[in-house]
Amino acid sequence: MNDAPPDHALRGNVFSEHCPSREVLKHVTSRWGVLLLVALGDGAQRFGELRRRVGGISEKMLAQTLVWLEQDGFVQRIVQSAAPPRVEYRLTPLGEEISGKMAELADWLENNLGAMLAAQQKTPGTQIAGV
Amino acid sequence: MNDAPPDHALRGNVFSEHCPSREVLKHVTSRWGVLLLVALGDGAQRFGELRRRVGGISEKMLAQTLVWLEQDGFVQRIVQSAAPPRVEYRLTPLGEEISGKMAELADWLENNLGAMLAAQQKTPGTQIAGV
DNA sequence: CGGTATCCTGACCGATACTG
DNA sequence: CAGTATCGGTCAGGATACCG
């Protein structure tokens, strides 16, 4: 098939309230979406592997988030057998791209965590009470 | 005073459930956090400007998200006057970096939106691996 | 203009139990 | 192992009203 759709035919605008890109943005930046995309960047992995790797995720949210990412075209679900259920999740080419970006973000965050924690401890010039 | 070389002294791990990086990640990937960081990438802007630019944001969440970003050290709040209140928000050097990454993400998303919408309309493609 | 405080809803999300 | 179903809590987030 001609799997090169006209990406240029349509351009989103995340600043526009009703742009469909908002929905995708919501999925990839969701609490677990970003972590799953980064984790899958290392290659196809099984349900249980992902569950163990992403600290704190519940089965429900793992399944839910994988569905989102699959529907958006970032992840492909591959059933390898059925006797003992064996399912793998792997990034699509589209998913590889966004995974790379999220990995960059995560990596930068991990490296600069010190600076942020330092910032958090400084006396806020304008503090809002009760936040 | 100069007892702060924290950047390399501490490295986070987003996969770890209780790592403080999770909190920062939550802020920057929050519904409005990513959009505000991208918007502020164009330069310092006022409250009302941001409100108008980011479609759908409420005053409460604008203020709230700005507080988060300020506390994490990404945004600086600058009061220029008090007669007619004039407040500007601008990225710190730290904020510039992460803003750039989020802008890349948003840009990629906008450009590839067509591919994602196409994926969403296809029948869920669970594959039986003949690999 | 640039916020702040309060109330309220809905969704995200976790815990648990159950299925194939 | 890989989920699905259900219940319920917490909290992001919206609406409104008010202040400097």
Short mmCIF file of C-alpha atoms (C1' of nucleotides) in Angstrom, two decimals:
data_model
loop_
_atom_site.label_atom_id
_atom_site.label_comp_id
_atom_site.label_asym_id
_atom_site.label_seq_id
_atom_site.Cartn_x
_atom_site.Cartn_y
_atom_site.Cartn_z
CA MET A 1 0.00 0.00 0.00
CA ASN A 2 0.94 3.53 -0.42
CA ASP A 3 1.69 4.27 3.18
CA ALA A 4 2.87 7.78 2.56
CA PRO A 5 -0.18 9.90 3.19
CA PRO A 6 0.01 13.61 2.51
CA ASP A 7 1.26 14.79 5.86
CA HIS A 8 1.50 18.28 4.46
CA ALA A 9 -2.09 18.42 3.33
CA LEU A 10 -3.18 19.02 6.88
CA ARG A 11 -1.54 21.06 9.54
CA GLY A 12 -2.72 21.22 13.10
CA ASN A 13 -2.52 24.05 15.55
CA VAL A 14 -2.18 23.12 19.19
CA PHE A 15 -3.17 26.60 20.28
CA SER A 16 -6.57 26.18 18.71
CA GLU A 17 -9.03 24.85 21.20
CA HIS A 18 -10.83 22.36 18.98
CA CYS A 19 -7.92 21.18 16.89
CA PRO A 20 -7.70 17.36 16.88
CA SER A 21 -4.02 17.66 17.71
CA ARG A 22 -5.11 18.52 21.22
CA GLU A 23 -6.42 14.99 21.66
CA VAL A 24 -3.19 13.40 20.50
CA LEU A 25 -1.21 15.80 22.64
CA LYS A 26 -3.29 14.72 25.58
CA HIS A 27 -2.42 11.09 24.98
CA VAL A 28 1.29 11.47 24.47
CA THR A 29 1.70 13.88 27.36
CA SER A 30 -0.54 11.90 29.68
CA ARG A 31 0.90 10.72 32.94
CA TRP A 32 1.84 7.30 31.56
CA GLY A 33 1.90 8.02 27.86
CA VAL A 34 5.25 9.76 27.92
CA LEU A 35 6.82 7.06 30.08
CA LEU A 36 5.51 4.26 27.88
CA LEU A 37 6.75 5.94 24.73
CA VAL A 38 10.19 6.30 26.25
CA ALA A 39 10.20 2.73 27.52
CA LEU A 40 9.15 1.34 24.15
CA GLY A 41 12.01 3.23 22.56
CA ASP A 42 14.24 0.38 23.68
CA GLY A 43 12.37 -2.09 21.54
CA ALA A 44 9.26 -4.24 21.60
CA GLN A 45 8.19 -5.29 25.05
CA ARG A 46 5.52 -7.39 26.66
CA PHE A 47 2.72 -6.25 28.93
CA GLY A 48 4.37 -7.53 32.08
CA GLU A 49 7.73 -6.07 31.18
CA LEU A 50 6.24 -2.65 30.73
CA ARG A 51 4.34 -3.01 33.95
CA ARG A 52 7.48 -3.77 35.89
CA ARG A 53 9.52 -1.13 34.17
CA VAL A 54 7.24 1.83 34.59
CA GLY A 55 7.16 2.33 38.32
CA GLY A 56 3.74 2.87 39.82
CA ILE A 57 1.59 2.12 36.80
CA SER A 58 -1.53 0.03 37.32
CA GLU A 59 -2.71 -2.69 34.97
CA LYS A 60 -5.71 -0.64 34.09
CA MET A 61 -3.80 2.45 33.08
CA LEU A 62 -1.18 0.43 31.26
CA ALA A 63 -3.87 -1.21 29.14
CA GLN A 64 -5.73 2.05 28.70
CA THR A 65 -2.71 4.07 27.67
CA LEU A 66 -1.55 1.38 25.26
CA VAL A 67 -4.95 1.54 23.58
CA TRP A 68 -4.64 5.30 23.18
CA LEU A 69 -1.18 5.04 21.72
CA GLU A 70 -2.29 2.24 19.42
CA GLN A 71 -5.26 4.20 18.16
CA ASP A 72 -3.09 7.21 17.46
CA GLY A 73 -0.79 5.06 15.38
CA PHE A 74 2.23 5.12 17.67
CA VAL A 75 2.17 1.56 18.94
CA GLN A 76 1.45 -1.76 17.33
CA ARG A 77 0.06 -4.69 19.25
CA ILE A 78 1.45 -8.03 18.24
CA VAL A 79 -0.04 -11.30 19.43
CA GLN A 80 2.57 -13.99 19.07
CA SER A 81 0.74 -16.93 20.52
CA ALA A 82 -2.33 -17.90 22.47
CA ALA A 83 -1.44 -20.99 24.43
CA PRO A 84 0.27 -18.94 27.06
CA PRO A 85 -0.78 -15.47 26.02
CA ARG A 86 2.18 -13.63 24.63
CA VAL A 87 1.64 -10.12 23.40
CA GLU A 88 4.23 -7.60 22.42
CA TYR A 89 3.99 -3.89 21.94
CA ARG A 90 6.28 -2.12 19.57
CA LEU A 91 6.57 1.35 18.19
CA THR A 92 5.46 2.10 14.66
CA PRO A 93 7.71 4.32 12.54
CA LEU A 94 5.51 7.20 13.61
CA GLY A 95 5.90 6.12 17.20
CA GLU A 96 9.66 5.93 16.89
CA GLU A 97 9.79 9.58 16.02
CA ILE A 98 7.73 10.83 18.88
CA SER A 99 9.37 8.41 21.26
CA GLY A 100 12.70 9.97 20.39
CA LYS A 101 11.39 13.39 21.28
CA MET A 102 9.93 12.23 24.55
CA ALA A 103 13.15 10.42 25.39
CA GLU A 104 15.03 13.66 24.84
CA LEU A 105 12.67 15.41 27.17
CA ALA A 106 12.97 12.75 29.86
CA ASP A 107 16.72 12.70 29.52
CA TRP A 108 17.01 16.45 29.80
CA LEU A 109 14.73 16.40 32.80
CA GLU A 110 16.80 13.77 34.55
CA ASN A 111 20.02 15.62 33.87
CA ASN A 112 18.75 19.00 35.02
CA LEU A 113 16.74 17.82 37.96
CA GLY A 114 19.20 19.41 40.33
CA ALA A 115 18.61 22.86 38.94
CA MET A 116 14.86 22.46 39.27
CA LEU A 117 14.97 21.22 42.82
CA ALA A 118 17.19 24.16 43.65
CA ALA A 119 14.67 26.51 42.09
CA GLN A 120 11.85 24.96 44.07
CA GLN A 121 13.62 25.63 47.32
CA LYS A 122 14.25 29.28 46.73
CA THR A 123 11.89 31.70 48.35
CA PRO A 124 9.22 32.33 45.79
CA GLY A 125 9.04 36.03 44.99
CA THR A 126 5.34 35.73 44.35
CA GLN A 127 3.83 32.91 46.25
CA ILE A 128 0.19 32.01 45.93
CA ALA A 129 -1.23 30.65 49.11
CA GLY A 130 -3.15 27.48 49.27
CA VAL A 131 -1.97 25.96 46.05
CA MET B 1 26.62 30.97 48.47
CA ASN B 2 28.45 29.23 45.77
CA ASP B 3 27.67 25.86 47.16
CA ALA B 4 25.44 24.91 44.31
CA PRO B 5 26.86 22.67 41.61
CA PRO B 6 23.80 20.48 41.60
CA ASP B 7 23.33 19.73 37.96
CA HIS B 8 25.68 16.82 37.71
CA ALA B 9 25.53 15.85 41.34
CA LEU B 10 22.04 14.50 41.00
CA ARG B 11 20.45 12.49 38.29
CA GLY B 12 16.78 11.65 38.19
CA ASN B 13 15.03 8.61 36.88
CA VAL B 14 11.57 9.12 35.50
CA PHE B 15 10.83 5.41 35.66
CA SER B 16 11.23 5.43 39.40
CA GLU B 17 7.93 5.98 41.11
CA HIS B 18 9.07 8.38 43.80
CA CYS B 19 11.70 10.30 41.89
CA PRO B 20 11.11 14.06 42.16
CA SER B 21 11.46 14.31 38.41
CA ARG B 22 7.98 12.85 38.19
CA GLU B 23 6.58 16.00 39.73
CA VAL B 24 8.33 18.27 37.26
CA LEU B 25 7.31 16.01 34.42
CA LYS B 26 3.76 16.33 35.59
CA HIS B 27 3.94 20.10 35.41
CA VAL B 28 5.56 20.44 32.03
CA THR B 29 3.39 17.79 30.43
CA SER B 30 0.21 19.04 32.04
CA ARG B 31 -2.62 20.05 29.78
CA TRP B 32 -1.65 23.72 29.79
CA GLY B 33 1.99 23.46 30.81
CA VAL B 34 3.21 22.34 27.44
CA LEU B 35 1.18 24.98 25.60
CA LEU B 36 2.39 27.77 27.87
CA LEU B 37 6.00 26.75 27.49
CA VAL B 38 5.64 26.78 23.74
CA ALA B 39 3.86 30.12 23.76
CA LEU B 40 6.47 31.70 25.99
CA GLY B 41 9.13 30.55 23.57
CA ASP B 42 8.25 33.58 21.45
CA GLY B 43 9.25 35.97 24.19
CA ALA B 44 7.94 37.50 27.36
CA GLN B 45 4.21 37.93 27.41
CA ARG B 46 1.53 39.32 29.66
CA PHE B 47 -1.22 37.46 31.42
CA GLY B 48 -3.94 38.58 29.05
CA GLU B 49 -1.84 37.84 25.99
CA LEU B 50 -1.27 34.31 27.12
CA ARG B 51 -4.91 33.92 27.94
CA ARG B 52 -5.94 34.94 24.47
CA ARG B 53 -3.29 32.93 22.75
CA VAL B 54 -3.84 29.60 24.43
CA GLY B 55 -7.29 28.63 23.28
CA GLY B 56 -9.59 27.30 25.96
CA ILE B 57 -7.50 28.06 29.03
CA SER B 58 -9.27 29.51 32.05
CA GLU B 59 -7.86 32.25 34.23
CA LYS B 60 -7.53 29.87 37.09
CA MET B 61 -5.51 27.30 35.22
CA LEU B 62 -3.40 29.95 33.56
CA ALA B 63 -2.45 31.37 36.94
CA GLN B 64 -2.03 27.95 38.47
CA THR B 65 0.16 26.59 35.69
CA LEU B 66 2.30 29.72 35.68
CA VAL B 67 2.90 29.18 39.38
CA TRP B 68 4.02 25.62 38.78
CA LEU B 69 6.37 26.66 36.01
CA GLU B 70 7.70 29.50 38.12
CA GLN B 71 8.35 27.22 41.07
CA ASP B 72 10.17 24.73 38.90
CA GLY B 73 12.43 27.49 37.66
CA PHE B 74 11.19 27.68 34.08
CA VAL B 75 9.36 30.96 34.19
CA GLN B 76 10.10 34.29 35.78
CA ARG B 77 7.38 36.67 36.83
CA ILE B 78 8.19 40.32 36.25
CA VAL B 79 6.11 43.11 37.69
CA GLN B 80 6.78 46.23 35.71
CA SER B 81 4.40 48.64 37.30
CA ALA B 82 1.52 48.84 39.74
CA ALA B 83 -0.59 51.78 38.67
CA PRO B 84 -2.15 49.81 35.90
CA PRO B 85 -0.98 46.34 36.78
CA ARG B 86 1.50 45.18 34.21
CA VAL B 87 3.05 41.78 34.69
CA GLU B 88 5.14 39.85 32.26
CA TYR B 89 6.15 36.24 32.20
CA ARG B 90 9.34 35.19 30.56
CA LEU B 91 11.32 32.03 30.30
CA THR B 92 14.43 31.55 32.36
CA PRO B 93 17.47 30.02 30.64
CA LEU B 94 16.31 26.69 32.03
CA GLY B 95 12.86 27.35 30.66
CA GLU B 96 14.22 28.23 27.24
CA GLU B 97 15.72 24.79 26.95
CA ILE B 98 12.62 22.86 27.82
CA SER B 99 10.46 25.22 25.83
CA GLY B 100 12.51 24.36 22.79
CA LYS B 101 11.88 20.68 23.31
CA MET B 102 8.17 21.15 23.79
CA ALA B 103 8.02 23.37 20.72
CA GLU B 104 9.66 20.60 18.72
CA LEU B 105 7.08 18.20 19.99
CA ALA B 106 4.19 20.51 19.16
CA ASP B 107 5.60 21.25 15.76
CA TRP B 108 6.07 17.61 14.93
CA LEU B 109 2.56 16.88 16.12
CA GLU B 110 1.08 19.60 13.97
CA ASN B 111 2.97 18.44 10.92
CA ASN B 112 2.12 14.79 11.32
CA LEU B 113 -1.44 15.22 12.41
CA GLY B 114 -2.69 13.79 9.15
CA ALA B 115 -0.95 10.48 9.75
CA MET B 116 -2.44 10.19 13.22
CA LEU B 117 -5.96 10.97 12.12
CA ALA B 118 -5.59 8.35 9.42
CA ALA B 119 -4.42 5.82 11.99
CA GLN B 120 -7.36 6.61 14.22
CA GLN B 121 -9.81 5.75 11.48
CA LYS B 122 -8.36 2.38 10.66
CA THR B 123 -9.74 -0.75 12.22
CA PRO B 124 -7.69 -1.56 15.31
CA GLY B 125 -4.72 -3.27 13.80
CA THR B 126 -3.88 -6.02 16.19
CA GLN B 127 -1.50 -8.19 14.29
CA ILE B 128 -1.09 -11.89 14.59
CA ALA B 129 2.59 -12.29 14.29
CA GLY B 130 3.68 -14.48 11.48
CA VAL B 131 7.12 -13.16 12.04
"C1'" DC C 1 -5.53 44.54 33.92
"C1'" DG C 2 -4.16 40.80 36.70
"C1'" DG C 3 -5.18 38.23 39.57
"C1'" DT C 4 -7.56 35.32 44.04
"C1'" DA C 5 -11.07 32.44 46.58
"C1'" DT C 6 -14.80 29.27 46.50
"C1'" DC C 7 -17.75 25.78 44.77
"C1'" DC C 8 -18.49 21.98 41.89
"C1'" DT C 9 -18.13 18.43 38.23
"C1'" DG C 10 -16.05 14.88 35.76
"C1'" DA C 11 -12.07 12.36 34.46
"C1'" DC C 12 -8.23 10.19 35.69
"C1'" DC C 13 -6.57 6.82 38.11
"C1'" DG C 14 -5.82 3.07 41.68
"C1'" DA C 15 -7.42 -1.26 44.06
"C1'" DT C 16 -9.58 -5.29 43.69
"C1'" DA C 17 -11.75 -9.16 41.68
"C1'" DC C 18 -12.61 -11.97 37.77
"C1'" DT C 19 -11.74 -14.20 32.89
"C1'" DG C 20 -9.44 -16.64 28.89
"C1'" DC D 1 0.40 -13.99 31.22
"C1'" DA D 2 -2.63 -10.58 29.59
"C1'" DG D 3 -6.01 -8.59 30.14
"C1'" DT D 4 -11.50 -6.81 31.48
"C1'" DA D 5 -15.05 -5.11 34.90
"C1'" DT D 6 -16.51 -2.54 38.64
"C1'" DC D 7 -16.25 0.59 42.46
"C1'" DG D 8 -14.72 4.55 44.46
"C1'" DG D 9 -11.43 8.44 45.63
"C1'" DT D 10 -8.73 12.16 44.40
"C1'" DC D 11 -7.74 16.10 41.87
"C1'" DA D 12 -7.25 18.70 37.65
"C1'" DG D 13 -9.85 21.95 35.89
"C1'" DG D 14 -14.17 25.02 34.74
"C1'" DA D 15 -17.55 28.74 36.31
"C1'" DT D 16 -18.39 32.41 38.96
"C1'" DA D 17 -17.69 36.19 41.89
"C1'" DC D 18 -14.72 39.41 44.04
"C1'" DC D 19 -10.27 42.44 44.94
"C1'" DG D 20 -5.99 45.86 44.14
#
